[in-house]
XYZ file of N, CA and C in Angstrom:
570
model
N 40.352 263.296 283.851
C 39.801 261.994 283.601
C 40.497 260.877 284.338
N 41.725 261.072 284.880
C 42.473 259.975 285.475
C 41.762 259.365 286.677
N 41.137 260.179 287.502
C 40.456 259.642 288.674
C 39.187 258.896 288.302
N 38.568 259.274 287.216
C 37.320 258.655 286.798
C 37.537 257.340 286.064
N 38.503 257.291 285.149
C 38.699 256.079 284.342
C 40.068 255.443 284.518
N 40.891 255.978 285.407
C 42.160 255.332 285.703
C 43.331 255.782 284.851
N 43.117 256.657 283.895
C 44.198 257.172 283.066
C 43.760 258.505 282.472
N 44.740 259.371 282.189
C 44.376 260.627 281.530
C 43.880 260.340 280.114
N 42.884 261.081 279.668
C 42.339 260.888 278.335
C 41.793 262.212 277.817
N 42.011 262.445 276.524
C 41.424 263.620 275.871
C 40.338 263.103 274.942
N 39.139 263.691 275.039
C 38.046 263.230 274.189
C 37.099 264.367 273.861
N 36.368 264.144 272.797
C 35.291 265.077 272.468
C 33.981 264.391 272.835
N 33.038 265.186 273.245
C 31.725 264.680 273.634
C 30.678 265.504 272.909
N 29.852 264.814 272.117
C 28.802 265.488 271.369
C 27.496 264.768 271.605
N 26.409 265.521 271.580
C 25.118 264.864 271.670
C 24.104 265.678 272.413
N 23.008 265.003 272.694
C 21.900 265.629 273.403
C 21.198 264.565 274.237
N 20.682 264.981 275.370
C 19.942 264.099 276.266
C 18.751 264.877 276.800
N 17.616 264.214 276.864
C 16.424 264.828 277.432
C 15.676 263.776 278.228
N 15.283 264.121 279.433
C 14.510 263.226 280.275
C 13.477 264.059 281.017
N 12.211 263.716 280.833
C 11.132 264.431 281.510
C 9.946 263.495 281.661
N 9.385 263.474 282.849
C 8.181 262.692 283.118
C 8.330 261.218 282.756
N 9.515 260.676 282.970
C 9.728 259.247 282.755
C 10.000 258.831 281.331
N 10.136 259.782 280.413
C 10.461 259.433 279.034
C 11.554 260.359 278.537
N 12.177 259.949 277.438
C 13.217 260.814 276.921
C 14.024 260.152 275.833
N 15.146 260.807 275.529
C 16.038 260.286 274.502
C 17.471 260.654 274.856
N 18.391 259.924 274.271
C 19.816 260.219 274.391
C 20.461 259.911 273.050
N 21.317 260.801 272.624
C 22.106 260.595 271.422
C 23.464 261.224 271.730
N 24.397 260.387 272.194
C 25.671 260.884 272.689
C 26.799 260.063 272.073
N 27.861 260.760 271.676
C 29.053 260.073 271.190
C 30.283 260.718 271.808
N 31.135 259.874 272.369
C 32.419 260.318 272.905
C 33.503 259.708 272.031
N 34.441 260.530 271.588
C 35.522 260.075 270.718
C 36.851 260.520 271.321
N 37.781 259.569 271.414
C 39.106 259.913 271.936
C 39.825 260.809 270.950
N 40.543 261.803 271.476
C 41.311 262.729 270.664
C 42.807 262.503 270.787
N 43.210 261.698 271.766
C 44.634 261.451 271.965
C 45.095 260.344 271.018
N 46.245 259.778 271.262
C 46.839 258.793 270.343
C 46.024 257.502 270.230
N 45.263 257.153 271.242
C 44.492 255.901 271.224
C 43.186 256.096 270.450
N 42.772 255.041 269.733
C 41.496 255.067 269.005
C 40.393 254.612 269.947
N 39.277 255.329 269.959
C 38.160 254.890 270.785
C 36.928 255.745 270.614
N 35.775 255.076 270.524
C 34.500 255.783 270.506
C 33.501 255.045 271.391
N 32.641 255.810 271.991
C 31.515 255.295 272.767
C 30.299 256.030 272.256
N 29.298 255.286 271.821
C 28.092 255.925 271.301
C 26.866 255.262 271.896
N 25.916 256.085 272.274
C 24.639 255.569 272.751
C 23.529 256.397 272.099
N 22.585 255.672 271.553
C 21.409 256.305 270.979
C 20.211 255.538 271.512
N 19.309 256.237 272.135
C 18.162 255.546 272.701
C 17.017 256.490 272.974
N 15.850 255.886 273.113
C 14.689 256.678 273.484
C 13.627 255.768 274.107
N 12.813 256.393 274.933
C 11.687 255.701 275.552
C 10.515 256.660 275.568
N 9.347 256.162 275.153
C 8.133 256.976 275.138
C 7.088 256.339 276.037
N 6.517 257.128 276.940
C 5.488 256.608 277.835
C 4.256 256.112 277.069
N 3.874 256.823 276.014
C 2.648 256.474 275.280
C 2.743 255.086 274.654
N 3.897 254.759 274.080
C 4.056 253.453 273.421
C 4.749 252.437 274.311
N 5.471 252.911 275.340
C 6.290 252.084 276.232
C 7.361 251.325 275.454
N 7.773 251.882 274.315
C 8.817 251.271 273.497
C 10.168 251.861 273.890
N 11.132 250.969 274.118
C 12.512 251.341 274.383
C 13.342 251.001 273.154
N 14.055 251.982 272.637
C 15.005 251.767 271.547
C 16.388 252.069 272.109
N 17.321 251.143 271.949
C 18.662 251.327 272.495
C 19.691 250.762 271.538
N 20.665 251.589 271.186
C 21.832 251.164 270.431
C 23.042 251.697 271.169
N 23.884 250.801 271.635
C 25.080 251.139 272.387
C 26.261 250.512 271.662
N 27.318 251.286 271.458
C 28.489 250.747 270.777
C 29.762 251.301 271.410
N 30.705 250.420 271.647
C 32.048 250.772 272.098
C 33.006 250.205 271.066
N 33.922 251.021 270.590
C 34.905 250.584 269.595
C 36.243 251.215 269.977
N 37.162 250.377 270.452
C 38.452 250.884 270.912
C 39.595 250.129 270.245
N 40.663 250.842 270.034
C 41.878 250.217 269.537
C 42.599 249.500 270.668
N 43.733 248.846 270.349
C 44.516 248.166 271.389
C 44.887 249.119 272.518
N 44.870 248.602 273.751
C 45.201 249.414 274.915
C 44.104 250.358 275.329
N 42.874 250.117 274.854
C 41.754 250.999 275.161
C 41.319 250.933 276.617
N 40.490 251.860 276.974
C 40.028 251.986 278.356
C 39.260 250.745 278.803
N 38.267 250.289 278.014
C 37.422 249.168 278.443
C 38.235 247.888 278.613
N 39.040 247.520 277.615
C 39.820 246.277 277.702
C 40.807 246.339 278.861
N 41.396 247.503 279.080
C 42.354 247.663 280.176
C 41.656 247.564 281.523
N 40.549 248.287 281.701
C 39.845 248.277 282.988
C 39.201 246.926 283.282
N 38.811 246.190 282.230
C 38.233 244.854 282.410
C 39.302 243.791 282.640
N 40.575 244.154 282.459
C 41.671 243.212 282.692
C 41.791 242.149 281.605
N 41.373 242.455 280.392
C 41.487 241.494 279.299
C 42.963 241.384 278.922
N 43.525 240.177 278.947
C 44.950 240.006 278.670
C 45.379 240.656 277.352
N 46.447 241.438 277.425
C 46.965 242.103 276.244
C 46.196 243.339 275.842
N 45.113 243.665 276.522
C 44.279 244.833 276.214
C 44.087 244.999 274.702
N 43.453 244.000 274.057
C 43.284 244.046 272.595
C 42.264 245.091 272.161
N 42.215 245.326 270.846
C 41.142 246.145 270.294
C 39.823 245.499 270.709
N 38.829 246.310 271.020
C 37.586 245.799 271.589
C 36.386 246.482 270.944
N 35.399 245.671 270.586
C 34.126 246.185 270.101
C 33.020 245.532 270.912
N 32.090 246.345 271.424
C 30.929 245.835 272.155
C 29.697 246.540 271.617
N 28.623 245.773 271.414
C 27.374 246.376 270.964
C 26.198 245.776 271.718
N 25.203 246.610 271.939
C 23.899 246.189 272.457
C 22.878 246.924 271.598
N 21.905 246.184 271.066
C 20.939 246.818 270.173
C 19.584 246.137 270.279
N 18.542 246.956 270.461
C 17.191 246.408 270.497
C 16.142 247.498 270.527
N 14.984 247.181 269.979
C 13.827 248.076 270.009
C 12.586 247.228 270.239
N 11.888 247.507 271.319
C 10.681 246.738 271.645
C 9.982 247.387 272.833
N 8.732 247.011 273.095
C 8.055 247.495 274.304
C 8.835 247.069 275.547
N 8.935 247.944 276.518
C 9.749 247.688 277.718
C 9.277 246.459 278.491
N 7.994 246.128 278.414
C 7.492 244.951 279.130
C 7.741 243.654 278.368
N 8.284 243.751 277.177
C 8.625 242.576 276.368
C 9.818 242.934 275.488
N 10.886 243.371 276.148
C 12.051 243.917 275.460
C 13.065 242.824 275.147
N 13.694 242.933 273.993
C 14.761 242.020 273.610
C 15.864 242.829 272.947
N 17.097 242.437 273.205
C 18.240 243.105 272.588
C 19.320 242.083 272.284
N 20.062 242.348 271.229
C 21.207 241.524 270.864
C 22.446 242.168 271.452
N 23.411 241.330 271.803
C 24.671 241.857 272.306
C 25.821 241.063 271.727
N 26.958 241.739 271.598
C 28.143 241.059 271.115
C 29.390 241.750 271.647
N 30.435 240.941 271.786
C 31.752 241.433 272.191
C 32.759 240.785 271.253
N 33.638 241.621 270.693
C 34.689 241.128 269.805
C 36.015 241.735 270.255
N 37.093 240.969 270.084
C 38.431 241.501 270.306
C 39.252 241.249 269.057
N 40.051 242.234 268.712
C 40.907 242.155 267.514
C 40.127 241.684 266.294
N 38.866 242.116 266.184
C 38.042 241.802 265.027
C 37.420 240.424 265.028
N 37.575 239.648 266.117
C 37.024 238.296 266.206
C 35.914 238.285 267.258
N 34.719 237.848 266.846
C 33.604 237.779 267.800
C 33.924 236.773 268.902
N 33.774 237.205 270.145
C 34.061 236.348 271.307
C 32.791 235.896 272.004
N 31.836 236.793 272.147
C 30.569 236.483 272.811
C 29.445 237.108 271.990
N 28.387 236.353 271.797
C 27.210 236.886 271.110
C 25.981 236.247 271.734
N 24.900 236.955 271.676
C 23.656 236.410 272.206
C 22.626 237.494 272.372
N 21.714 237.251 273.306
C 20.652 238.212 273.517
C 20.195 238.182 274.965
N 19.471 239.213 275.314
C 18.809 239.245 276.613
C 17.426 239.815 276.423
N 16.530 239.441 277.324
C 15.169 239.936 277.281
C 14.778 240.471 278.656
N 13.915 241.449 278.654
C 13.307 241.993 279.868
C 11.804 241.875 279.665
N 11.142 241.182 280.544
C 9.691 241.039 280.427
C 9.030 241.317 281.770
N 7.782 241.680 281.705
C 6.975 241.875 282.899
C 5.749 240.989 282.756
N 5.505 240.179 283.777
C 4.330 239.302 283.765
C 3.485 239.594 284.999
N 2.218 239.308 284.890
C 1.304 239.460 286.027
C 0.797 238.080 286.403
N 1.015 237.691 287.652
C 0.457 236.424 288.109
C -1.068 236.482 288.086
N -1.733 235.341 288.074
C -3.204 235.336 288.107
C -3.720 236.053 289.361
N -4.908 236.587 289.263
C -5.524 237.279 290.398
C -5.710 236.314 291.566
N -5.680 236.876 292.761
C -5.909 236.080 293.963
C -7.354 235.556 293.947
N -7.641 234.591 294.810
C -8.973 233.982 294.879
C -10.071 235.024 295.097
N -9.733 236.112 295.828
C -10.735 237.148 296.080
C -10.797 238.174 294.946
N -10.052 237.937 293.857
C -10.075 238.826 292.699
C -9.052 239.941 292.750
N -8.274 240.010 293.817
C -7.258 241.050 293.941
C -6.161 240.835 292.902
N -5.869 241.892 292.182
C -4.819 241.815 291.172
C -3.458 241.704 291.860
N -2.624 240.817 291.350
C -1.291 240.592 291.915
C -0.284 241.550 291.290
N 0.743 241.954 292.055
C 1.756 242.850 291.498
C 2.579 242.137 290.414
N 3.158 242.900 289.505
C 3.915 242.296 288.410
C 5.224 241.667 288.879
N 5.695 240.747 288.065
C 6.995 240.104 288.263
C 7.869 240.516 287.085
N 9.069 240.994 287.376
C 10.022 241.389 286.336
C 10.931 240.202 286.045
N 11.157 239.940 284.764
C 11.986 238.809 284.336
C 13.109 239.303 283.434
N 14.288 238.741 283.640
C 15.436 238.997 282.775
C 15.962 237.651 282.327
N 16.148 237.484 281.032
C 16.730 236.252 280.493
C 17.975 236.620 279.702
N 18.995 235.797 279.837
C 20.261 236.004 279.145
C 20.645 234.707 278.465
N 21.056 234.786 277.213
C 21.517 233.621 276.455
C 22.698 234.076 275.612
N 23.903 233.758 276.074
C 25.119 234.162 275.367
C 26.037 232.962 275.220
N 26.851 232.998 274.177
C 27.792 231.910 273.935
C 28.971 232.456 273.150
N 30.066 231.701 273.202
C 31.211 232.075 272.395
C 32.499 231.502 272.917
N 33.558 231.878 272.251
C 34.912 231.473 272.630
C 35.495 232.605 273.466
N 35.436 232.454 274.775
C 35.863 233.516 275.678
C 37.331 233.415 276.070
N 38.051 232.438 275.543
C 39.430 232.194 275.965
C 40.284 233.460 275.901
N 40.151 234.238 274.842
C 40.978 235.433 274.688
C 40.647 236.510 275.715
N 39.506 236.391 276.374
C 39.095 237.378 277.373
C 39.603 237.041 278.771
N 40.154 235.831 278.925
C 40.531 235.320 280.242
C 42.042 235.233 280.415
N 42.468 235.279 281.667
C 43.877 235.047 281.973
C 44.247 233.626 281.530
N 45.470 233.415 281.071
C 45.874 232.103 280.551
C 45.580 230.929 281.493
N 45.684 231.116 282.791
C 45.432 230.015 283.736
C 43.989 229.523 283.683
N 43.040 230.363 283.273
C 41.625 229.986 283.248
C 41.174 229.397 281.917
N 41.950 229.562 280.882
C 41.544 229.138 279.549
C 41.266 227.649 279.432
N 42.095 226.767 279.994
C 41.788 225.331 279.875
C 40.472 224.949 280.560
N 40.125 225.624 281.647
C 38.889 225.319 282.362
C 37.669 225.655 281.500
N 37.670 226.852 280.904
C 36.513 227.288 280.132
C 36.517 226.759 278.707
N 37.682 226.585 278.100
C 37.751 226.084 276.736
C 37.306 227.126 275.731
N 37.035 226.658 274.520
C 36.736 227.570 273.420
C 35.246 227.682 273.085
N 34.404 227.000 273.856
C 32.963 227.051 273.582
C 32.218 227.122 274.903
N 31.803 228.324 275.276
C 31.122 228.547 276.556
C 29.719 229.058 276.262
N 28.753 228.568 277.031
C 27.370 229.041 276.913
C 26.843 229.329 278.315
N 26.172 230.480 278.429
C 25.514 230.857 279.678
C 24.076 231.207 279.358
N 23.162 230.517 280.019
C 21.744 230.818 279.932
C 21.251 231.038 281.356
N 20.543 232.128 281.570
C 20.038 232.414 282.909
C 18.703 233.138 282.816
N 17.808 232.786 283.712
C 16.536 233.474 283.868
C 16.478 234.004 285.285
N 16.205 235.282 285.435
C 16.083 235.916 286.739
C 14.689 236.485 286.874
N 14.148 236.413 288.084
C 12.841 236.990 288.376
C 12.965 237.884 289.604
N 12.314 239.040 289.547
C 12.261 239.930 290.699
C 10.799 240.197 291.009
N 10.385 239.837 292.225
C 8.989 240.068 292.584
C 8.808 241.490 293.115
N 7.585 241.841 293.445
C 7.269 243.211 293.861
C 7.944 243.599 295.171
N 8.399 242.628 295.943
C 9.111 242.915 297.192
C 10.606 243.065 296.977
N 11.088 242.886 295.748
C 12.504 243.019 295.453
C 13.275 241.711 295.552
N 12.609 240.636 295.968
C 13.294 239.342 296.057
C 13.666 238.854 294.662
N 14.874 238.316 294.540
C 15.364 237.830 293.258
C 15.516 236.322 293.315
N 15.017 235.679 292.285
C 15.170 234.233 292.129
C 15.761 233.960 290.754
N 16.518 232.901 290.661
C 17.071 232.442 289.388
C 16.499 231.043 289.169
N 15.325 230.955 288.534
C 14.688 229.648 288.389
C 15.395 228.722 287.406
N 16.243 229.280 286.546
C 16.976 228.443 285.594
C 18.338 229.069 285.324
N 19.384 228.257 285.480
C 20.750 228.700 285.238
C 21.508 227.544 284.603
N 22.127 227.809 283.463
C 22.939 226.802 282.792
C 24.253 227.428 282.372
N 25.345 226.789 282.747
C 26.674 227.186 282.318
C 27.347 225.958 281.753
N 27.763 226.051 280.510
C 28.462 224.939 279.859
C 29.810 225.430 279.376
N 30.849 224.731 279.771
C 32.215 225.028 279.359
C 32.970 223.699 279.297
N 34.246 223.751 278.935
C 35.019 222.521 278.793
C 35.026 221.690 280.084
N 35.263 222.330 281.218
C 35.435 221.580 282.476
C 34.216 221.621 283.390
N 33.139 222.225 282.970
C 31.979 222.315 283.859
C 30.690 222.329 283.055
N 29.698 221.660 283.602
C 28.323 221.742 283.123
C 27.471 221.946 284.372
N 26.893 223.107 284.458
C 26.147 223.476 285.648
C 24.709 223.772 285.241
N 23.762 223.111 285.893
C 22.345 223.376 285.712
C 21.730 223.500 287.086
N 20.922 224.524 287.271
C 20.300 224.646 288.581
C 19.418 225.865 288.679
N 19.121 226.195 289.913
C 18.323 227.374 290.235
C 18.862 227.965 291.519
N 18.415 229.174 291.827
C 18.976 229.879 292.962
C 17.955 230.883 293.474
N 17.826 230.992 294.784
C 17.025 232.044 295.417
C 17.974 232.957 296.176
N 17.880 234.244 295.904
C 18.762 235.232 296.561
C 17.999 236.002 297.608
């Protein structure tokens, strides 16, 4: 495991995964067996007939865990991360949260939607546009190196809308970042 995650680790892995014809399920849990506490669990499924995606992802690690260490979180505190949502894939929403040492640091949600522009003047159907929206907020100070904490402060909010057209072009028609030392509103074409 050292080459894959940067340190030797002993863990058990249990579960099942099936993927066929674009649909499937996963129910997997990895649990550390060595001195460090840690679990990673993912339970999800997608069905073509309903186009519903169900996803529950959870990471729960004690101090010095793999995620906090690899992410460079100062002090490598105990870390909990969750993503959870069930909805049609073309109108999907999920909640997410990150906590360290039992204190929620970031919480919010994201959505994935697919929209179809109006038909062309000649009646030709237009290809779909994929949209991703993110709305998260929290006190991220504990997640940052001490030099960055005064800049961001204890109340940060990020809202972003991304669009991907059928050609793969990405646009960010709305972006807002609010922190102690910055208020950014704008848009971006990539």
